[in-house]
Short mmCIF file of C-alpha atoms and ligand atoms in Angstrom, two decimals:
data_model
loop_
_atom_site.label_atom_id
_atom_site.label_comp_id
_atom_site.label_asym_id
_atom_site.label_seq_id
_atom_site.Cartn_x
_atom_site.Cartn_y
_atom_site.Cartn_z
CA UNK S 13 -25.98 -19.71 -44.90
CA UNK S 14 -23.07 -22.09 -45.59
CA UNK S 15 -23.40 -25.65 -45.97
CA UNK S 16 -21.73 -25.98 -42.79
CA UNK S 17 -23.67 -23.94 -40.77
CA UNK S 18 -26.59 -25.47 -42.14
CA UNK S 19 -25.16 -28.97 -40.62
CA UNK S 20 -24.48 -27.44 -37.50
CA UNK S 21 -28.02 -25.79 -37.17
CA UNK S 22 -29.32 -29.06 -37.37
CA UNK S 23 -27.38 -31.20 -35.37
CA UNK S 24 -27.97 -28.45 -32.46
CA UNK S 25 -31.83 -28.88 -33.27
CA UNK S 26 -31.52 -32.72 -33.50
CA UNK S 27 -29.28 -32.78 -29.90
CA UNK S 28 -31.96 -30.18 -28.19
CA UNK S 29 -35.05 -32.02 -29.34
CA UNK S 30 -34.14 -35.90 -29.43
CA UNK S 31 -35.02 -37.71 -26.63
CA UNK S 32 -31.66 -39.05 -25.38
CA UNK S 33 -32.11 -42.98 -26.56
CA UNK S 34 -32.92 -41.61 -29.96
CA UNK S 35 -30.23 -39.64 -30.27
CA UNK S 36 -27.69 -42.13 -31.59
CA UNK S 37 -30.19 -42.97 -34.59
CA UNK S 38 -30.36 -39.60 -35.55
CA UNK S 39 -26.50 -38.42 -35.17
CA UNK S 40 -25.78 -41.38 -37.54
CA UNK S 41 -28.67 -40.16 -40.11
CA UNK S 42 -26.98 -36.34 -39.93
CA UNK S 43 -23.40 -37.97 -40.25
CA UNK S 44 -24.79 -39.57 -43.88
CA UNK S 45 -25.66 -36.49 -44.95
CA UNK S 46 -22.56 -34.35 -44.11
CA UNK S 47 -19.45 -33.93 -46.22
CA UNK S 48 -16.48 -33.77 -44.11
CA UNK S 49 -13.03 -34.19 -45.08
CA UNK S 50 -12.27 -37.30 -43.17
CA UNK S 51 -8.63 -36.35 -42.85
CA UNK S 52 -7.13 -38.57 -40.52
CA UNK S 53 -7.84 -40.56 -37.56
CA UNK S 54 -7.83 -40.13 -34.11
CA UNK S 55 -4.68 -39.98 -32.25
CA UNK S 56 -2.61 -40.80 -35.36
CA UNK S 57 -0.97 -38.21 -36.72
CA UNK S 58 0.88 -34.97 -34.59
CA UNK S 59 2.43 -32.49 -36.94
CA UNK S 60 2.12 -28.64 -36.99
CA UNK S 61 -1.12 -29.11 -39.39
CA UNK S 62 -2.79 -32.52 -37.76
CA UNK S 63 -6.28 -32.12 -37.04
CA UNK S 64 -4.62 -32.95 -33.30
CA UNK S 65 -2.96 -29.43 -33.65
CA UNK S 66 -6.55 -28.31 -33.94
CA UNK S 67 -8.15 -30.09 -31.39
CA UNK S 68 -5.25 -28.84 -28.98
CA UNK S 69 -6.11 -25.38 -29.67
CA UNK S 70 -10.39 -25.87 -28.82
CA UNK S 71 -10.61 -23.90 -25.06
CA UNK S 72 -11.42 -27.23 -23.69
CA UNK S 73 -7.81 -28.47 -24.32
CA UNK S 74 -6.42 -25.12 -24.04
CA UNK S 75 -8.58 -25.07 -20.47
CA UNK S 76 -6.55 -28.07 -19.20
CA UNK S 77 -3.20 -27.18 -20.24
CA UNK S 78 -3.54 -23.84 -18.79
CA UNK S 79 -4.79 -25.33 -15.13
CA UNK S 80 -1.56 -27.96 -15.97
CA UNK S 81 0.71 -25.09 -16.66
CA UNK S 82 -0.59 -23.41 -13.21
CA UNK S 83 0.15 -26.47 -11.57
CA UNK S 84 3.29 -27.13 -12.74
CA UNK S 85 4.61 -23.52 -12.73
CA UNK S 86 3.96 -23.27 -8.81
CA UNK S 87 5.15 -27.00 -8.12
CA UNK S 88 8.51 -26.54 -9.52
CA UNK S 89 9.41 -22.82 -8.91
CA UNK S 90 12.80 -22.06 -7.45
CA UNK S 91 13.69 -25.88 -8.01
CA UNK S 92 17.20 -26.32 -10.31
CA UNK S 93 17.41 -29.75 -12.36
CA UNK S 94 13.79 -30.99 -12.06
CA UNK S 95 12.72 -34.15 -13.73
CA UNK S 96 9.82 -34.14 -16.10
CA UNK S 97 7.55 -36.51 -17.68
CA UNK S 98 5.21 -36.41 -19.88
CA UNK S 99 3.55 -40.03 -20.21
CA UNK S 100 0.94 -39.60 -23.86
CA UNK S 101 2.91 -36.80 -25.23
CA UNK S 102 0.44 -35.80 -28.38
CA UNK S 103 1.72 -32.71 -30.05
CA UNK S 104 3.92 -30.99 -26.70
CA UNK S 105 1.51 -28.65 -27.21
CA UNK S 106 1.61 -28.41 -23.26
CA UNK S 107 5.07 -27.45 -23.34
CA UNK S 108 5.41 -24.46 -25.04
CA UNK S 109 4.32 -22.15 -22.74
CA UNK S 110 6.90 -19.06 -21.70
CA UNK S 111 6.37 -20.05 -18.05
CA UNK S 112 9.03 -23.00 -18.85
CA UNK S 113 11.65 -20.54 -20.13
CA UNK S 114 13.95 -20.55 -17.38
CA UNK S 115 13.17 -24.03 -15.96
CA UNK S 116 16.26 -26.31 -16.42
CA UNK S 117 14.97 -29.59 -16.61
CA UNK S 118 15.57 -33.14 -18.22
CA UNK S 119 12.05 -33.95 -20.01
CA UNK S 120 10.97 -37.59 -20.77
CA UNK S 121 8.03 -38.11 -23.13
CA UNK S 122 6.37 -41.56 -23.37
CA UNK S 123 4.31 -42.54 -26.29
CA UNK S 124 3.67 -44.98 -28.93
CA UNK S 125 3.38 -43.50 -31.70
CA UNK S 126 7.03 -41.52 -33.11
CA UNK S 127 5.70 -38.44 -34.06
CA UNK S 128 4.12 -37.73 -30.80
CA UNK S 129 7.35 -38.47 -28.87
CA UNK S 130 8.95 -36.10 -31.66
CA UNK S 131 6.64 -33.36 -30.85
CA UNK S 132 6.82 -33.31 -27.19
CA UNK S 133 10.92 -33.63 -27.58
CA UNK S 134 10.83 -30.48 -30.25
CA UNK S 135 8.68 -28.51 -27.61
CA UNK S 136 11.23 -29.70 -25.03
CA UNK S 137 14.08 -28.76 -26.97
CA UNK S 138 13.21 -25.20 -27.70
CA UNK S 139 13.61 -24.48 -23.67
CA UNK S 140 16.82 -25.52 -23.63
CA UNK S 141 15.72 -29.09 -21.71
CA UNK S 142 17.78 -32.65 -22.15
CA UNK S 143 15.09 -34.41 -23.40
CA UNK S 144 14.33 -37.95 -24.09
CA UNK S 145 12.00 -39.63 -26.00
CA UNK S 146 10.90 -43.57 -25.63
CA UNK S 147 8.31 -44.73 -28.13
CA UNK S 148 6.15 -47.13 -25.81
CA UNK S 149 3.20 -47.72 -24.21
CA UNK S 150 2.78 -47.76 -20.55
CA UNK S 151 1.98 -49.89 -18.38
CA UNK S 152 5.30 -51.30 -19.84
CA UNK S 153 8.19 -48.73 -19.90
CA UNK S 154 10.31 -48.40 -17.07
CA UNK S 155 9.79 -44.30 -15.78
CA UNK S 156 12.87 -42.56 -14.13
CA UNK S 157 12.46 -40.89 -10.87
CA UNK S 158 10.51 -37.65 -11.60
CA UNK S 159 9.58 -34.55 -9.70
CA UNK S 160 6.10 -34.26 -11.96
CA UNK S 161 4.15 -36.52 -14.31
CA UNK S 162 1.81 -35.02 -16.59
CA UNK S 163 -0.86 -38.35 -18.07
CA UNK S 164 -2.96 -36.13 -20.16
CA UNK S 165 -6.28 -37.86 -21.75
CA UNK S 166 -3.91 -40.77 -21.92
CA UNK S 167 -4.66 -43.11 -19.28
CA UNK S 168 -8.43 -43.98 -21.06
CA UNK S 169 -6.25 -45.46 -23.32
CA UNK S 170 -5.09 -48.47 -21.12
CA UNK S 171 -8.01 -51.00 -20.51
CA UNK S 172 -9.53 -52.13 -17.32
CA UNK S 173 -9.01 -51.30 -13.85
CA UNK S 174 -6.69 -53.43 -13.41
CA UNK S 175 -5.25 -57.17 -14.35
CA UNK S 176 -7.73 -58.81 -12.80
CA UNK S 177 -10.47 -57.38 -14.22
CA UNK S 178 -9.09 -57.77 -17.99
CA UNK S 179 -8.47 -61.37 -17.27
CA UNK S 180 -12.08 -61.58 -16.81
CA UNK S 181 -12.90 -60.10 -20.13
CA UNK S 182 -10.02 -62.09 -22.01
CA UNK S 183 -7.55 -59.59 -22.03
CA UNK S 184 -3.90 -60.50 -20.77
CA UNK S 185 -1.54 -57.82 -18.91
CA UNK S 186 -1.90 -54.65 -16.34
CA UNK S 187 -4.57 -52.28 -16.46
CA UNK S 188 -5.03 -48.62 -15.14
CA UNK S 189 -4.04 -49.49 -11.41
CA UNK S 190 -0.27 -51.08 -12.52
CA UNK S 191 0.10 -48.10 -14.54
CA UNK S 192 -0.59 -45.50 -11.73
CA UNK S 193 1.58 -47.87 -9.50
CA UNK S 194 4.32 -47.91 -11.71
CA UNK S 195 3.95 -43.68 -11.96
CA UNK S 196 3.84 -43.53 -7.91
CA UNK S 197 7.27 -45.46 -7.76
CA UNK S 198 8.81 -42.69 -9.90
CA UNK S 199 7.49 -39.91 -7.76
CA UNK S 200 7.83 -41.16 -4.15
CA UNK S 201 11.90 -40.64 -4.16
CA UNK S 202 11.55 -36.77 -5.08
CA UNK S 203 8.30 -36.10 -3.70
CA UNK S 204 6.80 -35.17 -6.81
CA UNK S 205 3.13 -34.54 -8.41
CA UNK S 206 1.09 -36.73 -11.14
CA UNK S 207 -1.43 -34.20 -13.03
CA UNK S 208 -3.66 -36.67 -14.23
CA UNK S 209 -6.48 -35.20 -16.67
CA UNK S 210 -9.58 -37.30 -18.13
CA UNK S 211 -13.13 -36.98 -19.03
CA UNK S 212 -16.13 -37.66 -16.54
CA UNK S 213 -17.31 -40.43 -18.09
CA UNK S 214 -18.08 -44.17 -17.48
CA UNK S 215 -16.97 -46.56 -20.46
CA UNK S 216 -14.83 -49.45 -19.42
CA UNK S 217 -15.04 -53.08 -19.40
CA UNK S 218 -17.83 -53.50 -17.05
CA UNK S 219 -19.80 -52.14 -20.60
CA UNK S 220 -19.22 -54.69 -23.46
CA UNK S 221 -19.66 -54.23 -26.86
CA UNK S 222 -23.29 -52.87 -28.17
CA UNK S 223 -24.80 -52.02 -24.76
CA UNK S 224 -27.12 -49.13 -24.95
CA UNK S 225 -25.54 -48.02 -21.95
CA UNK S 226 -22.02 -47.35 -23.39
CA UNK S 227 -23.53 -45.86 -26.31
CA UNK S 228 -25.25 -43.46 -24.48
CA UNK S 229 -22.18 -42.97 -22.44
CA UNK S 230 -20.12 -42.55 -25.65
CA UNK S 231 -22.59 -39.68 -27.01
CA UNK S 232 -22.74 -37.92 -24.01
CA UNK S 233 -19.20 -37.06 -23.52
CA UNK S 234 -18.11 -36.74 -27.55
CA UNK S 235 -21.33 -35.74 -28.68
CA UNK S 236 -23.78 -33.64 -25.71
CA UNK S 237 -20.21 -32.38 -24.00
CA UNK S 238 -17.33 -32.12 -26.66
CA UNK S 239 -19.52 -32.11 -29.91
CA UNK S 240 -21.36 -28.82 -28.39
CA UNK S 241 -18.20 -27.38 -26.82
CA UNK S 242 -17.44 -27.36 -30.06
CA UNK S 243 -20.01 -25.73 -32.07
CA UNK S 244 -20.00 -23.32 -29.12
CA UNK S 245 -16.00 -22.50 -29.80
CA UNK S 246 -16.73 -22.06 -33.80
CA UNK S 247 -18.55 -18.69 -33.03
CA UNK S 248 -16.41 -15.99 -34.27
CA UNK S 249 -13.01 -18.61 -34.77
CA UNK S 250 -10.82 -18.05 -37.67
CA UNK S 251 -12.25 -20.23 -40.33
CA UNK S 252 -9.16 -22.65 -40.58
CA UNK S 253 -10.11 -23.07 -36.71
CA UNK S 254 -13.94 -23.69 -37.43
CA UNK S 255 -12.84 -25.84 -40.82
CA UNK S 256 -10.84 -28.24 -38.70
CA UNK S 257 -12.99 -28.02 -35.68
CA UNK S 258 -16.24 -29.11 -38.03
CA UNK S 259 -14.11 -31.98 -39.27
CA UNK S 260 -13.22 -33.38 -35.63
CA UNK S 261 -16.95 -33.16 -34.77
CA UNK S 262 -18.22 -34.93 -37.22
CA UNK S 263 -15.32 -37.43 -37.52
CA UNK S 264 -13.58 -38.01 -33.76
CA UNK S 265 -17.00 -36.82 -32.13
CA UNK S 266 -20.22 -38.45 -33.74
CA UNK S 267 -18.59 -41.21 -35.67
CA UNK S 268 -17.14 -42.29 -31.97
CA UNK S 269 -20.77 -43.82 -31.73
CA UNK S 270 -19.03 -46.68 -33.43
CA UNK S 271 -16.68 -47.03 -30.55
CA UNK S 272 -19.71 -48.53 -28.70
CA UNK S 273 -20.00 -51.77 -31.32
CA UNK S 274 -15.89 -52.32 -31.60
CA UNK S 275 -14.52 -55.68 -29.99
CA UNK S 276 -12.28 -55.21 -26.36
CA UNK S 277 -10.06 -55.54 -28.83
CA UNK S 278 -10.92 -52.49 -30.98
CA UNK S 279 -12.24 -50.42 -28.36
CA UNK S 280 -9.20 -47.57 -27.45
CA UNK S 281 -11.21 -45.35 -25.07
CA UNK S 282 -12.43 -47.03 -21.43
CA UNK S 283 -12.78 -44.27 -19.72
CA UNK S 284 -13.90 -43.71 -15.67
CA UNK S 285 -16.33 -41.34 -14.29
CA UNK S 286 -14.67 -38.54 -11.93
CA UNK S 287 -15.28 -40.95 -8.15
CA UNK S 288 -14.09 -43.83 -10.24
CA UNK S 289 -10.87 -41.97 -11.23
CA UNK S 290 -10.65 -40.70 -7.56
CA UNK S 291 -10.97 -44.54 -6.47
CA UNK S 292 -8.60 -45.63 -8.66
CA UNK S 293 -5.77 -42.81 -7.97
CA UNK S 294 -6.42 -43.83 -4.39
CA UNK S 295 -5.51 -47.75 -4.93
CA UNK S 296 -2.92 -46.96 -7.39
CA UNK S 297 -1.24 -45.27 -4.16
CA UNK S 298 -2.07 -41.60 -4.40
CA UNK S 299 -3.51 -38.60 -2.13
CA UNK S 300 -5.78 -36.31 -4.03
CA UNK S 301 -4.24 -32.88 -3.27
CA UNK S 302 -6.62 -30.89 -5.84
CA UNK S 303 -9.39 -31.97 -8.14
CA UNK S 304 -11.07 -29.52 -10.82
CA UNK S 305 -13.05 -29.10 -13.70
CA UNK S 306 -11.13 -27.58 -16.45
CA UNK S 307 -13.92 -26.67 -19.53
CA UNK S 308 -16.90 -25.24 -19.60
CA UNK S 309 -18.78 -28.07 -20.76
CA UNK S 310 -18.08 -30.61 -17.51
CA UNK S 311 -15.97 -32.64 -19.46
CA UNK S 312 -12.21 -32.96 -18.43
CA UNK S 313 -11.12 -33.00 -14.86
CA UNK S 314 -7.66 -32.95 -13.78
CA UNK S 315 -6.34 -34.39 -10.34
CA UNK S 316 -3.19 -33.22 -8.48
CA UNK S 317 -2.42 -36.49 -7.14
CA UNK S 318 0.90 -37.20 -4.46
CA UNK S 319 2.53 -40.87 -4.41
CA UNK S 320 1.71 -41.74 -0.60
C1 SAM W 427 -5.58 -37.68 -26.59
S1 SAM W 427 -3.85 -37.77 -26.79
C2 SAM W 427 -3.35 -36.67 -25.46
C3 SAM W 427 -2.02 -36.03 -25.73
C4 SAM W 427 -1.54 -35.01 -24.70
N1 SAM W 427 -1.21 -35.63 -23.44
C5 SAM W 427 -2.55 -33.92 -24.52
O1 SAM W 427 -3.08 -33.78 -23.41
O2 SAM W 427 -2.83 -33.19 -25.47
C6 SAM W 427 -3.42 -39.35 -26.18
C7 SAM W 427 -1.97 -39.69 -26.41
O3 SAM W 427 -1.65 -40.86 -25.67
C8 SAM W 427 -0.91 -41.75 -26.49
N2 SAM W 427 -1.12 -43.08 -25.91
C9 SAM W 427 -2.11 -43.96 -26.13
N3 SAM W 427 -1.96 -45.05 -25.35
C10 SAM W 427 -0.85 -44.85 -24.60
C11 SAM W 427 -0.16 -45.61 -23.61
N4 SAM W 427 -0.63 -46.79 -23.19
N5 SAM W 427 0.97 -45.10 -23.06
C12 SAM W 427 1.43 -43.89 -23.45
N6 SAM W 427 0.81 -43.12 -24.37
C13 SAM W 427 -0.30 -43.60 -24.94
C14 SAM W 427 -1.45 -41.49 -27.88
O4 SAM W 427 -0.57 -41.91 -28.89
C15 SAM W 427 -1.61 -39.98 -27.86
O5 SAM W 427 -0.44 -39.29 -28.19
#
């Protein structure tokens, strides 16, 4: 048996028969012991041979983007000149899908890092689109009107609910609710849809730094839900798949425990659980028009949201 299916056996074992609050102990005892190339962070780097290109192509990503691309496909049929958005752009991966072929469309991706929005306009490009990139963050950047808005495991990124609650945890600025305002503006005019897609999971504010709580939290959606979705995926992958995949679980899912001890400051992931999101998309000014589960590990949802 390879080394890395030796790691793998274990850390199945350890997840099956660790009571949960022990389970954070032991994931960082099996970390110490693995060798993974640490590659690069999370969220950092988008070319055509990023460890993102390999987390984009797991079935959970590939899960959402095809339930996105069924979305989208049926919202804008028939319609000439639509207006796209793409708000967290990642790779474009999204994007290059047939389906879009004969869709002519101006295409806006938002993100802050420049190889993201490069990716996303290189995907757009290829279908013939007018696109546009704007490296930014939002809440921030001013969004045109738009027919659809795709936030894609994007809006975790912005913390608190809103500007009130960061300004009781010291932080200055809008939180999630300005942001899904600001998105609702640029979809009343044509009537369009927000696909918003996240994970089920509670980690925001309300859970400071080192609370058992988040930490459990934090393992149970990269560790319990990703981490095994992806030990489940490795069976029978291509081995550049299973390399990469082995890599992301041991660097972007178990070291994520850490996430629990980083400062507001350092933290990048407040996520909501799935009625928290549905809240949320409600005060931000939305209907719910569809809600699903788009993995098979009860991970990401994604919500079909109009701007009421
Ligand atoms: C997990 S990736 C998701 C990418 C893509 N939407 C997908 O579904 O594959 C999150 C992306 O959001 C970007 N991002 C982080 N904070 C953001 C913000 N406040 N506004 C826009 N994009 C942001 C990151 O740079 C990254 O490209």
């Amino acid at each position: 048996m390879s080394a890395r299916a030796e790691h793998i056996q274990a850390l199945v074992h350890l997840m099956h028969t660790t009571p949960r609050p022990g389970q954070p102990a032991v994931l960082r005892a099996w970390l110490k012991n693995v060798e993974s190339d640490k590659g690069e962070q999370w969220n950092t780097e988008f070319g055509t041979d990023s460890l993102f290109s390999a987390w984009t192509a797991t079935p959970m990503v590939q899960g959402l983007y095809e339930a996105n691309r069924a979305v989208l496909a049926e919202h804008l049929e028939g319609r000439d000149g639509v207006q796209l958005v793409e708000v967290g752009a990642g790779n474009g991966e999204l994007w290059r899908d047939p389906r879009f072929a004969t869709l002519k469309a101006d295409f806006m991706a938002v993100d802050p890092v420049a190889g993201a929005v490069e990716q996303a306009e290189e995907a757009a490009k290829a279908h013939g689109w007018n696109a546009r990139g704007v490296v930014g963050a939002v809440p921030g950047v001013q969004l045109p009107e738009a027919d659809a808005i795709v936030c894609s495991l994007t809006l975790h990124h912005v913390a608190g609910w809103d500007a009130q609650e960061r300004a009781r945890h010291g932080l200055t600025g809008p939180g999630k609710k300005e942001a899904l305002q600001a998105m609702a503006e640029s979809l009343r005019a044509r009537g369009g849809l927000l696909l918003l897609n996240e994970a089920d999971i509670h980690c925001d504010l309300s859970l400071p730094p080192g609370d058992p709580v988040l930490l459990d939290r934090i393992v149970d959606s990269y560790v319990r839900r990703c981490g095994m979705g992806l030990v489940r995926a490795m069976h029978g992958a291509p081995e550049h798949l299973q390399a990469r995949w082995f890599t992301i679980l041991c660097e972007w899912c178990v070291r994520q425990l850490d996430v629990a001890d980083a400062s507001y400051a350092d933290r990048d992931v407040y996520e909501l659980d799935v009625g928290r999101w549905m809240d949320l998309l409600v005060e931000g000014g939305f209907e719910i028009v569809e809600r699903r589960n788009t993995d098979s590990v009860g991970l990401f949802f994604q919500y079909v949201c109009r701007a009421v």
